Tab-separated table of C-alpha atoms (C1' of nucleotides) in Angstrom:
chain	number	residue	atom	x	y	z
A	122	MET	CA	-39.424	2.110	23.581
A	123	ALA	CA	-37.565	3.752	26.347
A	124	THR	CA	-34.171	2.395	25.241
A	125	ILE	CA	-33.796	1.560	21.615
A	126	LYS	CA	-30.854	0.087	19.883
A	127	LYS	CA	-28.611	2.462	17.882
A	128	LYS	CA	-29.531	2.522	14.215
A	129	SER	CA	-26.839	3.507	11.626
A	130	LEU	CA	-28.672	6.799	11.214
A	131	ASP	CA	-28.541	8.050	14.835
A	132	LEU	CA	-24.970	7.312	15.858
A	133	SER	CA	-23.328	9.393	18.501
A	134	THR	CA	-21.109	12.223	17.221
A	135	GLU	CA	-18.025	10.311	18.408
A	136	GLN	CA	-19.172	7.079	16.559
A	137	LYS	CA	-19.919	9.111	13.395
A	138	ILE	CA	-16.388	10.416	13.367
A	139	LYS	CA	-14.762	7.056	13.949
A	140	LYS	CA	-16.886	5.441	11.269
A	141	ALA	CA	-15.924	8.252	8.766
A	142	ALA	CA	-12.248	8.048	9.779
A	143	LEU	CA	-12.273	4.270	9.290
A	144	LYS	CA	-13.674	4.595	5.840
A	145	LEU	CA	-11.404	7.349	4.627
A	146	PHE	CA	-8.161	6.199	6.249
A	147	THR	CA	-8.603	2.703	4.761
A	148	GLN	CA	-9.339	4.145	1.399
A	149	LYS	CA	-6.641	6.762	1.012
A	150	GLY	CA	-4.221	6.120	3.905
A	151	PHE	CA	-3.264	8.442	6.665
A	152	SER	CA	-1.301	11.057	4.858
A	153	ALA	CA	-3.743	11.578	1.969
A	154	THR	CA	-6.639	11.914	4.318
A	155	ARG	CA	-7.525	15.394	5.513
A	156	THR	CA	-9.399	16.046	8.818
A	157	ARG	CA	-11.872	18.105	6.732
A	158	ASP	CA	-12.565	15.041	4.675
A	159	ILE	CA	-13.419	13.197	7.802
A	160	SER	CA	-15.659	15.844	9.346
A	161	ASP	CA	-17.479	16.297	5.992
A	162	GLU	CA	-17.945	12.508	5.600
A	163	ALA	CA	-19.307	12.328	9.256
A	164	GLY	CA	-21.439	15.305	8.623
A	165	ILE	CA	-20.146	17.309	11.758
A	166	ASN	CA	-18.104	20.284	12.322
A	167	LEU	CA	-14.302	20.109	12.061
A	168	ALA	CA	-13.741	21.397	15.565
A	169	LEU	CA	-15.646	18.474	16.928
A	170	LEU	CA	-13.011	16.065	15.733
A	171	ASN	CA	-10.394	17.685	17.897
A	172	TYR	CA	-12.809	18.087	20.687
A	173	TYR	CA	-13.394	14.296	20.840
A	174	PHE	CA	-10.001	12.895	19.745
A	175	ARG	CA	-7.542	15.758	20.404
A	176	SER	CA	-5.711	15.172	17.063
A	177	LYS	CA	-5.659	13.395	13.739
A	178	GLU	CA	-2.869	11.218	14.910
A	179	ASN	CA	-4.748	10.140	18.016
A	180	LEU	CA	-7.845	9.364	16.015
A	181	PHE	CA	-5.782	7.311	13.609
A	182	GLN	CA	-4.143	5.279	16.467
A	183	LEU	CA	-7.614	4.514	17.863
A	184	VAL	CA	-9.024	3.377	14.485
A	185	MET	CA	-5.902	1.460	13.628
A	186	ALA	CA	-5.866	-0.447	16.864
A	187	GLU	CA	-9.480	-1.663	16.061
A	188	ILE	CA	-8.618	-2.666	12.565
A	189	LEU	CA	-5.454	-4.574	13.531
A	190	GLN	CA	-7.236	-6.311	16.330
A	191	LYS	CA	-10.010	-7.266	13.912
A	192	PHE	CA	-7.635	-8.443	11.272
A	193	PHE	CA	-5.097	-10.362	13.302
A	194	SER	CA	-7.161	-11.894	16.111
A	195	GLY	CA	-8.695	-14.414	13.740
A	196	ILE	CA	-5.278	-15.791	12.859
A	197	ILE	CA	-4.248	-16.283	16.448
A	198	GLU	CA	-7.581	-17.829	17.298
A	199	ILE	CA	-7.641	-20.413	14.445
A	200	PHE	CA	-3.962	-21.193	14.699
A	201	ASN	CA	-4.072	-22.083	18.423
A	202	ASP	CA	-7.293	-24.278	18.217
A	203	GLU	CA	-6.103	-27.642	19.513
A	204	ALA	CA	-9.539	-29.153	18.583
A	205	THR	CA	-9.183	-28.847	14.775
A	206	SER	CA	-7.050	-30.532	12.249
A	207	LEU	CA	-4.599	-28.923	9.880
A	208	ASP	CA	-6.966	-29.114	7.015
A	209	GLU	CA	-9.849	-27.786	9.058
A	210	LYS	CA	-7.614	-24.823	10.065
A	211	VAL	CA	-6.970	-23.950	6.399
A	212	ASN	CA	-10.617	-24.224	5.674
A	213	SER	CA	-11.520	-21.979	8.581
A	214	PHE	CA	-8.839	-19.431	7.690
A	215	VAL	CA	-9.749	-19.232	4.039
A	216	ALA	CA	-13.437	-18.991	4.773
A	217	ARG	CA	-13.131	-16.423	7.461
A	218	TYR	CA	-10.700	-14.126	5.628
A	219	THR	CA	-12.498	-14.351	2.306
A	220	ALA	CA	-15.618	-13.207	4.053
A	221	LEU	CA	-13.793	-10.407	5.896
A	222	LEU	CA	-12.056	-9.174	2.764
A	223	LYS	CA	-15.349	-9.130	0.744
A	224	GLU	CA	-16.671	-6.843	3.280
A	225	GLN	CA	-13.657	-4.561	3.588
A	226	PRO	CA	-11.440	-5.096	0.390
A	227	GLU	CA	-9.120	-2.171	1.109
A	228	LEU	CA	-8.039	-3.579	4.426
A	229	PRO	CA	-4.817	-5.418	3.328
A	230	LEU	CA	-3.424	-2.714	1.108
A	231	PHE	CA	-4.057	-0.169	3.901
A	232	ILE	CA	-2.670	-2.245	6.622
A	233	PHE	CA	0.651	-3.254	4.832
A	234	HIS	CA	1.031	0.284	3.553
A	235	GLU	CA	0.855	1.960	6.941
A	236	LEU	CA	2.876	-0.934	8.529
A	237	ARG	CA	5.713	-0.138	6.207
A	238	LEU	CA	5.653	3.546	7.105
A	239	HIS	CA	5.376	3.134	10.849
A	240	PRO	CA	6.347	-0.422	11.783
A	241	GLN	CA	7.547	0.513	15.352
A	242	LYS	CA	4.537	2.489	16.198
A	243	LEU	CA	2.075	-0.257	15.186
A	244	ALA	CA	4.044	-3.220	16.286
A	245	SER	CA	2.731	-2.975	19.882
A	246	LYS	CA	-0.824	-3.130	18.650
A	247	ILE	CA	-0.264	-6.640	16.998
A	248	GLY	CA	0.382	-9.761	19.157
A	249	LEU	CA	1.888	-12.220	16.676
A	250	SER	CA	4.526	-13.643	18.860
A	251	LYS	CA	2.372	-16.736	19.546
A	252	VAL	CA	2.108	-17.559	15.842
A	253	PHE	CA	5.390	-19.266	15.473
A	254	ASN	CA	4.963	-21.680	18.212
A	255	SER	CA	1.226	-22.131	17.683
A	256	PHE	CA	-0.455	-25.419	17.588
A	257	PHE	CA	-0.874	-24.812	13.775
A	258	PHE	CA	2.882	-24.828	13.361
A	259	LYS	CA	3.244	-28.117	15.330
A	260	GLN	CA	0.576	-29.723	13.274
A	261	LEU	CA	2.296	-28.580	10.105
A	262	SER	CA	5.658	-29.909	11.218
A	263	ALA	CA	4.068	-33.207	12.112
A	264	GLU	CA	2.435	-33.493	8.801
A	265	MET	CA	5.534	-32.861	6.866
A	266	ASP	CA	7.273	-35.440	8.923
A	267	ARG	CA	4.624	-38.029	8.133
A	268	LYS	CA	4.895	-37.504	4.390
A	269	LYS	CA	8.052	-38.550	2.659
A	270	ILE	CA	8.651	-35.226	0.998
A	271	ALA	CA	11.346	-32.794	1.863
A	272	PRO	CA	9.939	-30.367	4.516
A	273	ILE	CA	9.789	-26.738	3.761
A	274	HIS	CA	10.125	-23.744	6.111
A	275	PRO	CA	6.645	-23.239	7.735
A	276	LEU	CA	6.794	-19.606	6.695
A	277	HIS	CA	6.400	-20.779	3.033
A	278	TYR	CA	3.244	-22.491	3.879
A	279	VAL	CA	1.734	-19.546	5.772
A	280	LEU	CA	2.846	-17.066	3.156
A	281	ASN	CA	1.170	-19.201	0.410
A	282	MET	CA	-2.068	-19.525	2.471
A	283	ILE	CA	-2.377	-15.822	3.357
A	284	GLY	CA	-1.082	-14.618	0.021
A	285	MET	CA	-3.579	-16.750	-1.940
A	286	CYS	CA	-6.426	-15.221	0.105
A	287	VAL	CA	-5.177	-11.683	0.302
A	288	PHE	CA	-3.397	-11.016	-3.027
A	289	PRO	CA	-6.463	-10.927	-5.175
A	290	PHE	CA	-7.742	-7.951	-3.056
A	291	ILE	CA	-4.343	-6.198	-3.294
A	292	ALA	CA	-4.287	-6.679	-7.074
A	293	ALA	CA	-7.956	-5.785	-7.441
A	294	PRO	CA	-7.324	-2.161	-8.637
A	295	LEU	CA	-4.910	-3.588	-11.223
A	296	LEU	CA	-7.347	-6.313	-12.332
A	297	LYS	CA	-10.418	-3.976	-12.453
A	298	HIS	CA	-9.035	-0.813	-13.953
A	299	ILE	CA	-6.101	-2.107	-16.057
A	300	ALA	CA	-6.698	-5.667	-16.953
A	301	GLY	CA	-10.329	-5.066	-17.565
A	302	VAL	CA	-11.742	-7.635	-15.220
A	303	ASP	CA	-15.275	-6.651	-14.323
A	304	ALA	CA	-16.647	-6.783	-10.727
A	305	ARG	CA	-18.814	-9.801	-11.508
A	306	THR	CA	-15.877	-11.934	-12.588
A	307	PHE	CA	-13.844	-10.682	-9.703
A	308	GLU	CA	-16.446	-11.831	-7.222
A	309	THR	CA	-16.724	-15.280	-9.005
A	310	ILE	CA	-12.946	-15.720	-8.831
A	311	VAL	CA	-12.861	-14.890	-5.131
A	312	ASP	CA	-15.805	-17.262	-4.411
A	313	GLU	CA	-14.048	-20.055	-6.400
A	314	ARG	CA	-10.985	-19.639	-4.279
A	315	LYS	CA	-12.756	-20.474	-1.110
A	316	VAL	CA	-12.785	-23.993	-2.385
A	317	LEU	CA	-9.623	-24.047	-4.491
A	318	VAL	CA	-7.097	-22.548	-2.091
A	319	PRO	CA	-7.540	-25.389	0.513
A	320	LYS	CA	-7.085	-27.843	-2.307
A	321	TRP	CA	-3.909	-26.226	-3.451
A	322	MET	CA	-2.485	-25.953	0.014
A	323	LYS	CA	-2.946	-29.727	0.248
A	324	SER	CA	-1.154	-30.287	-2.980
A	325	ILE	CA	1.712	-27.955	-1.881
A	326	LEU	CA	2.274	-30.338	1.048
A	327	ASN	CA	2.596	-33.197	-1.325
A	328	THR	CA	4.970	-31.495	-3.726
A	329	LYS	CA	8.428	-32.976	-3.751
B	147	MET	CA	39.510	10.734	-20.665
B	148	ALA	CA	37.666	13.237	-22.715
B	149	THR	CA	34.259	11.670	-22.225
B	150	ILE	CA	33.851	9.498	-19.186
B	151	LYS	CA	30.798	7.504	-18.168
B	152	LYS	CA	28.593	8.962	-15.455
B	153	LYS	CA	29.386	7.562	-11.945
B	154	SER	CA	26.791	7.494	-9.311
B	155	LEU	CA	28.594	10.350	-7.672
B	156	ASP	CA	28.485	12.947	-10.335
B	157	LEU	CA	24.958	12.642	-11.718
B	158	SER	CA	23.414	15.740	-13.316
B	159	THR	CA	21.083	17.671	-11.181
B	160	GLU	CA	18.110	16.363	-13.039
B	161	GLN	CA	19.140	12.755	-12.484
B	162	LYS	CA	19.877	13.403	-8.819
B	163	ILE	CA	16.302	14.750	-8.360
B	164	LYS	CA	14.708	11.792	-10.168
B	165	LYS	CA	16.747	9.319	-8.231
B	166	ALA	CA	15.780	10.903	-4.989
B	167	ALA	CA	12.220	11.105	-5.983
B	168	LEU	CA	12.196	7.483	-6.951
B	169	LYS	CA	13.476	6.501	-3.563
B	170	LEU	CA	11.140	8.515	-1.438
B	171	PHE	CA	7.998	8.078	-3.576
B	172	THR	CA	8.431	4.348	-3.462
B	173	GLN	CA	9.167	4.431	0.255
B	174	LYS	CA	6.438	6.701	1.471
B	175	GLY	CA	4.003	7.201	-1.358
B	176	PHE	CA	3.049	10.465	-3.228
B	177	SER	CA	1.029	12.088	-0.427
B	178	ALA	CA	3.562	11.501	2.394
B	179	THR	CA	6.545	12.758	0.399
B	180	ARG	CA	7.326	16.414	0.594
B	181	THR	CA	9.095	18.180	-2.166
B	182	ARG	CA	11.600	19.379	0.526
B	183	ASP	CA	12.369	15.762	1.439
B	184	ILE	CA	13.240	15.083	-2.222
B	185	SER	CA	15.451	18.184	-2.631
B	186	ASP	CA	17.257	17.302	0.611
B	187	GLU	CA	17.684	13.666	-0.385
B	188	ALA	CA	19.065	14.904	-3.720
B	189	GLY	CA	21.317	17.375	-2.007
B	190	ILE	CA	20.016	20.294	-4.162
B	191	ASN	CA	17.885	23.387	-3.678
B	192	LEU	CA	14.122	23.077	-3.575
B	193	ALA	CA	13.676	25.615	-6.325
B	194	LEU	CA	15.647	23.477	-8.705
B	195	LEU	CA	12.972	20.782	-8.364
B	196	ASN	CA	10.429	23.108	-9.886
B	197	TYR	CA	12.892	24.419	-12.397
B	198	TYR	CA	13.457	21.057	-13.896
B	199	PHE	CA	10.107	19.385	-13.373
B	200	ARG	CA	7.595	22.244	-12.975
B	201	SER	CA	5.691	20.528	-10.196
B	202	LYS	CA	5.606	17.648	-7.734
B	203	GLU	CA	2.843	16.135	-9.663
B	204	ASN	CA	4.749	16.220	-12.986
B	205	LEU	CA	7.775	14.629	-11.365
B	206	PHE	CA	5.769	11.955	-9.948
B	207	GLN	CA	4.086	11.078	-13.355
B	208	LEU	CA	7.548	10.794	-14.840
B	209	VAL	CA	9.007	8.632	-12.103
B	210	MET	CA	5.821	6.522	-12.121
B	211	ALA	CA	5.868	5.950	-15.866
B	212	GLU	CA	9.441	4.555	-15.620
B	213	ILE	CA	8.451	2.252	-12.637
B	214	LEU	CA	5.412	0.936	-14.297
B	215	GLN	CA	7.286	0.354	-17.538
B	216	LYS	CA	10.026	-1.538	-15.735
B	217	PHE	CA	7.606	-3.511	-13.617
B	218	PHE	CA	5.098	-4.594	-16.261
B	219	SER	CA	7.183	-4.814	-19.412
B	220	GLY	CA	8.635	-8.083	-18.220
B	221	ILE	CA	5.284	-9.796	-17.995
B	222	ILE	CA	4.290	-8.916	-21.496
B	223	GLU	CA	7.603	-9.935	-22.796
B	224	ILE	CA	7.597	-13.368	-21.047
B	225	PHE	CA	3.969	-14.048	-21.636
B	226	ASN	CA	4.174	-13.444	-25.482
B	227	ASP	CA	7.378	-15.484	-26.104
B	228	GLU	CA	6.280	-18.149	-28.514
B	229	ALA	CA	9.593	-19.864	-28.228
B	230	THR	CA	9.237	-21.093	-24.668
B	231	SER	CA	7.085	-23.703	-22.891
B	232	LEU	CA	4.574	-23.065	-20.131
B	233	ASP	CA	7.142	-24.333	-17.547
B	234	GLU	CA	9.937	-22.240	-18.950
B	235	LYS	CA	7.690	-19.163	-18.820
B	236	VAL	CA	6.974	-19.708	-15.134
B	237	ASN	CA	10.615	-20.212	-14.399
B	238	SER	CA	11.502	-16.979	-16.250
B	239	PHE	CA	8.821	-15.035	-14.501
B	240	VAL	CA	9.830	-16.236	-11.016
B	241	ALA	CA	13.472	-15.666	-11.577
B	242	ARG	CA	13.133	-12.261	-13.092
B	243	TYR	CA	10.654	-10.880	-10.545
B	244	THR	CA	12.488	-12.262	-7.635
B	245	ALA	CA	15.607	-10.561	-8.739
B	246	LEU	CA	13.784	-7.347	-9.382
B	247	LEU	CA	12.103	-7.298	-5.999
B	248	LYS	CA	15.259	-8.127	-4.074
B	249	GLU	CA	16.651	-4.932	-5.692
B	250	GLN	CA	13.514	-2.817	-5.081
B	251	PRO	CA	11.419	-4.505	-2.383
B	252	GLU	CA	9.041	-1.503	-1.925
B	253	LEU	CA	7.827	-1.528	-5.482
B	254	PRO	CA	4.721	-3.772	-5.171
B	255	LEU	CA	3.299	-2.110	-2.174
B	256	PHE	CA	3.972	1.328	-3.698
B	257	ILE	CA	2.509	0.432	-7.070
B	258	PHE	CA	-0.625	-1.213	-5.721
B	259	HIS	CA	-1.280	1.628	-3.304
B	260	GLU	CA	-0.984	4.376	-5.848
B	261	LEU	CA	-2.968	2.358	-8.257
B	262	ARG	CA	-5.789	2.186	-5.976
B	263	LEU	CA	-5.777	6.017	-5.396
B	264	HIS	CA	-5.461	7.010	-9.063
B	265	PRO	CA	-6.458	4.010	-11.210
B	266	GLN	CA	-7.640	6.201	-14.119
B	267	LYS	CA	-4.562	8.479	-14.184
B	268	LEU	CA	-2.187	5.527	-14.155
B	269	ALA	CA	-4.151	3.114	-16.417
B	270	SER	CA	-2.755	4.746	-19.654
B	271	LYS	CA	0.741	4.102	-18.545
B	272	ILE	CA	0.264	0.215	-18.366
B	273	GLY	CA	-0.469	-1.734	-21.438
B	274	LEU	CA	-1.905	-4.989	-20.178
B	275	SER	CA	-4.553	-5.529	-22.738
B	276	LYS	CA	-2.408	-8.103	-24.550
B	277	VAL	CA	-2.021	-10.252	-21.435
B	278	PHE	CA	-5.453	-12.029	-21.676
B	279	ASN	CA	-4.998	-13.262	-25.204
B	280	SER	CA	-1.288	-13.818	-24.743
B	281	PHE	CA	0.562	-16.855	-25.869
B	282	PHE	CA	0.883	-17.728	-22.242
B	283	PHE	CA	-2.886	-18.067	-21.787
B	284	LYS	CA	-3.137	-20.190	-24.849
B	285	GLN	CA	-0.532	-22.546	-23.463
B	286	LEU	CA	-2.274	-22.636	-20.238
B	287	SER	CA	-5.589	-23.571	-21.670
B	288	ALA	CA	-3.941	-26.309	-23.868
B	289	GLU	CA	-2.189	-27.646	-20.838
B	290	MET	CA	-5.388	-27.897	-18.800
B	291	ASP	CA	-7.164	-29.489	-21.825
B	292	ARG	CA	-4.502	-32.111	-22.045
B	293	LYS	CA	-4.772	-33.097	-18.352
B	294	LYS	CA	-7.967	-34.895	-17.096
B	295	ILE	CA	-8.622	-32.398	-14.282
B	296	ALA	CA	-11.276	-29.693	-14.204
B	297	PRO	CA	-9.941	-26.510	-15.657
B	298	ILE	CA	-9.642	-23.350	-13.692
B	299	HIS	CA	-10.017	-19.736	-14.694
B	300	PRO	CA	-6.595	-18.769	-16.013
B	301	LEU	CA	-6.783	-15.749	-13.676
B	302	HIS	CA	-6.403	-18.146	-10.748
B	303	TYR	CA	-3.189	-19.420	-12.125
B	304	VAL	CA	-1.697	-15.853	-12.790
B	305	LEU	CA	-2.850	-14.569	-9.419
B	306	ASN	CA	-1.115	-17.541	-7.715
B	307	MET	CA	2.076	-17.087	-9.688
B	308	ILE	CA	2.388	-13.409	-9.228
B	309	GLY	CA	1.135	-13.531	-5.656
B	310	MET	CA	3.630	-16.162	-4.610
B	311	CYS	CA	6.391	-14.024	-5.830
B	312	VAL	CA	5.200	-10.665	-4.830
B	313	PHE	CA	3.424	-11.300	-1.498
B	314	PRO	CA	6.436	-11.935	0.621
B	315	PHE	CA	7.645	-8.500	-0.214
B	316	ILE	CA	4.271	-6.939	0.511
B	317	ALA	CA	4.293	-8.840	3.972
B	318	ALA	CA	7.890	-8.012	4.638
B	319	PRO	CA	7.240	-5.145	7.249
B	320	LEU	CA	4.848	-7.462	9.037
B	321	LEU	CA	7.347	-10.358	9.026
B	322	LYS	CA	10.303	-8.334	9.975
B	323	HIS	CA	8.872	-5.826	12.587
B	324	ILE	CA	6.000	-7.864	14.054
B	325	ALA	CA	6.650	-11.583	13.554
B	326	GLY	CA	10.301	-11.190	14.327
B	327	VAL	CA	11.781	-12.639	11.144
B	328	ASP	CA	15.221	-11.505	10.691
B	329	ALA	CA	16.540	-10.198	7.383
B	330	ARG	CA	18.799	-13.270	6.919
B	331	THR	CA	15.777	-15.680	7.199
B	332	PHE	CA	13.717	-13.517	4.863
B	333	GLU	CA	16.378	-13.672	2.150
B	334	THR	CA	16.688	-17.347	2.513
B	335	ILE	CA	12.952	-17.776	2.164
B	336	VAL	CA	12.833	-15.588	-0.921
B	337	ASP	CA	15.797	-17.470	-2.541
B	338	GLU	CA	14.160	-20.840	-1.686
B	339	ARG	CA	11.037	-19.735	-3.480
B	340	LYS	CA	12.840	-19.171	-6.769
B	341	VAL	CA	12.806	-23.090	-6.957
B	342	LEU	CA	9.704	-23.860	-5.005
B	343	VAL	CA	7.213	-21.529	-6.680
B	344	PRO	CA	7.614	-23.210	-10.158
B	345	LYS	CA	7.163	-26.555	-8.468
B	346	TRP	CA	4.017	-25.448	-6.739
B	347	MET	CA	2.678	-24.060	-9.809
B	348	LYS	CA	2.997	-27.343	-11.529
B	349	SER	CA	1.262	-29.239	-8.679
B	350	ILE	CA	-1.609	-26.622	-8.931
B	351	LEU	CA	-2.152	-27.638	-12.469
B	352	ASN	CA	-2.414	-31.286	-11.334
B	353	THR	CA	-4.809	-30.571	-8.526
B	354	LYS	CA	-8.196	-32.046	-9.059
C	265	DG	C1'	-21.680	19.805	22.836
C	266	DT	C1'	-21.458	22.436	18.892
C	267	DC	C1'	-20.454	26.286	16.182
C	268	DT	C1'	-17.522	30.428	13.857
C	269	DA	C1'	-13.280	32.517	13.507
C	270	DT	C1'	-8.526	32.361	13.540
C	271	DA	C1'	-4.032	31.107	14.891
C	272	DA	C1'	0.134	28.361	13.780
C	273	DA	C1'	2.599	25.552	11.007
C	274	DG	C1'	3.384	23.171	6.841
C	275	DT	C1'	3.780	22.793	1.807
C	276	DG	C1'	4.116	23.749	-3.227
C	277	DA	C1'	5.594	26.999	-6.197
C	278	DT	C1'	7.749	31.390	-8.002
C	279	DA	C1'	10.393	36.008	-8.341
C	280	DG	C1'	14.585	37.835	-8.788
C	281	DA	C1'	19.645	38.213	-7.502
C	282	DC	C1'	23.942	35.969	-8.737
D	197	DG	C1'	21.787	26.791	-13.492
D	198	DT	C1'	21.617	27.645	-8.810
D	199	DC	C1'	20.562	30.068	-4.845
D	200	DT	C1'	17.658	33.022	-1.101
D	201	DA	C1'	13.584	34.905	0.070
D	202	DT	C1'	8.896	34.874	-0.051
D	203	DC	C1'	4.177	34.274	-1.615
D	204	DA	C1'	-0.197	31.767	-1.756
D	205	DC	C1'	-2.572	28.297	-0.146
D	206	DT	C1'	-3.656	24.215	2.638
D	207	DT	C1'	-4.191	21.890	6.844
D	208	DT	C1'	-4.197	20.872	11.737
D	209	DA	C1'	-5.493	22.681	15.892
D	210	DT	C1'	-7.576	25.908	19.305
D	211	DA	C1'	-10.081	29.980	21.423
D	212	DG	C1'	-14.172	31.650	22.649
D	213	DA	C1'	-19.236	32.615	21.737
D	214	DC	C1'	-23.514	30.234	22.068
DNA sequence: GTCTATAAAGTGATAGAC
DNA sequence: GTCTATCACTTTATAGAC
């Protein structure tokens, strides 16, 4: 009992602040989030936020770095795996990102929103240079060669795959609050897509 | 020469403010936009903003109403046209929204972002109740009946169609500033999709 | 490390002259 | 209608006691 693992109830002050910041930044974005909101959410004093992180901006950068790392590392990893087929990569991608997004549904809207406001500042935190000459792209080219159909720019394929996984979560507020889709139906849809998206991606490769 | 049409250079003060507000709100969102930014952009005095629109909030509501109307009226219109086939509707939708988004690429990210923050406040401004029993949905059901394949929830189909058009513009900051896709390539991709998306939508209907 | 109090700057809005 | 000046309030950040 000398050293016990940290429970969610007894986080360090620093961790409490980061957790609260993660939640509020992703929900409301950088500009709409007040440092007081964060300190309240964390259940600590406002001054402690600056004691630990110096500034709101600095706290944001730290949280953002973790989020971007978490969000994009999966793509690199899957795309560069030389042991898996194209189909397997699509399956992995869809399964992994659907799971991630069910856990943190606000992530895509948050990331793309902030990315638009500060593209330069965040660019250094994302290593995506390896994507375009990844093993995935080679496999994709080979597959299009093998078929008799007219090849498409690989970007089309990636946009479709990512978009099909991510867009439902971007459109979720619209679906739920305006189109009247209930939470139950939304979850069913998302789950069905884990099977459907890979099928559609195959049929896209066969479209002439 | 007595009455001449308004040129973009001699807009009324009220119009100048609305134009500036539209630009800045869509670029940065409500929270990150300062009323001073708007007055500067419009080339007028800050006090005039409140003289004409009473408050930032009020100006936002007005601008937002126009944006939402512009963005969603097209869907209703196309979906309820009983004179066109399913394929024609998809073609119309893709052509119309691609053109709209090439003109105002920030629209989707802005709309979905604000929609998430104030779903209730904006819900009344969007009439989407008619979508789910639209003629489009009836045609879609009929088409899936006619084919021998297992039918999918119509929401899958709509999410794919809208997502395939809209997602490239949501991902644009990522593509341009992080993945290194130049503006020229991006435009080519978007233009190619005007032809490709309808094809893919057909093949999705044939996927078993 | 944590708190209270407060400084310093930003931001929406208005009064009042022209 | 348009401007300058300014108010009232919010928000980030820090100083200093404990």
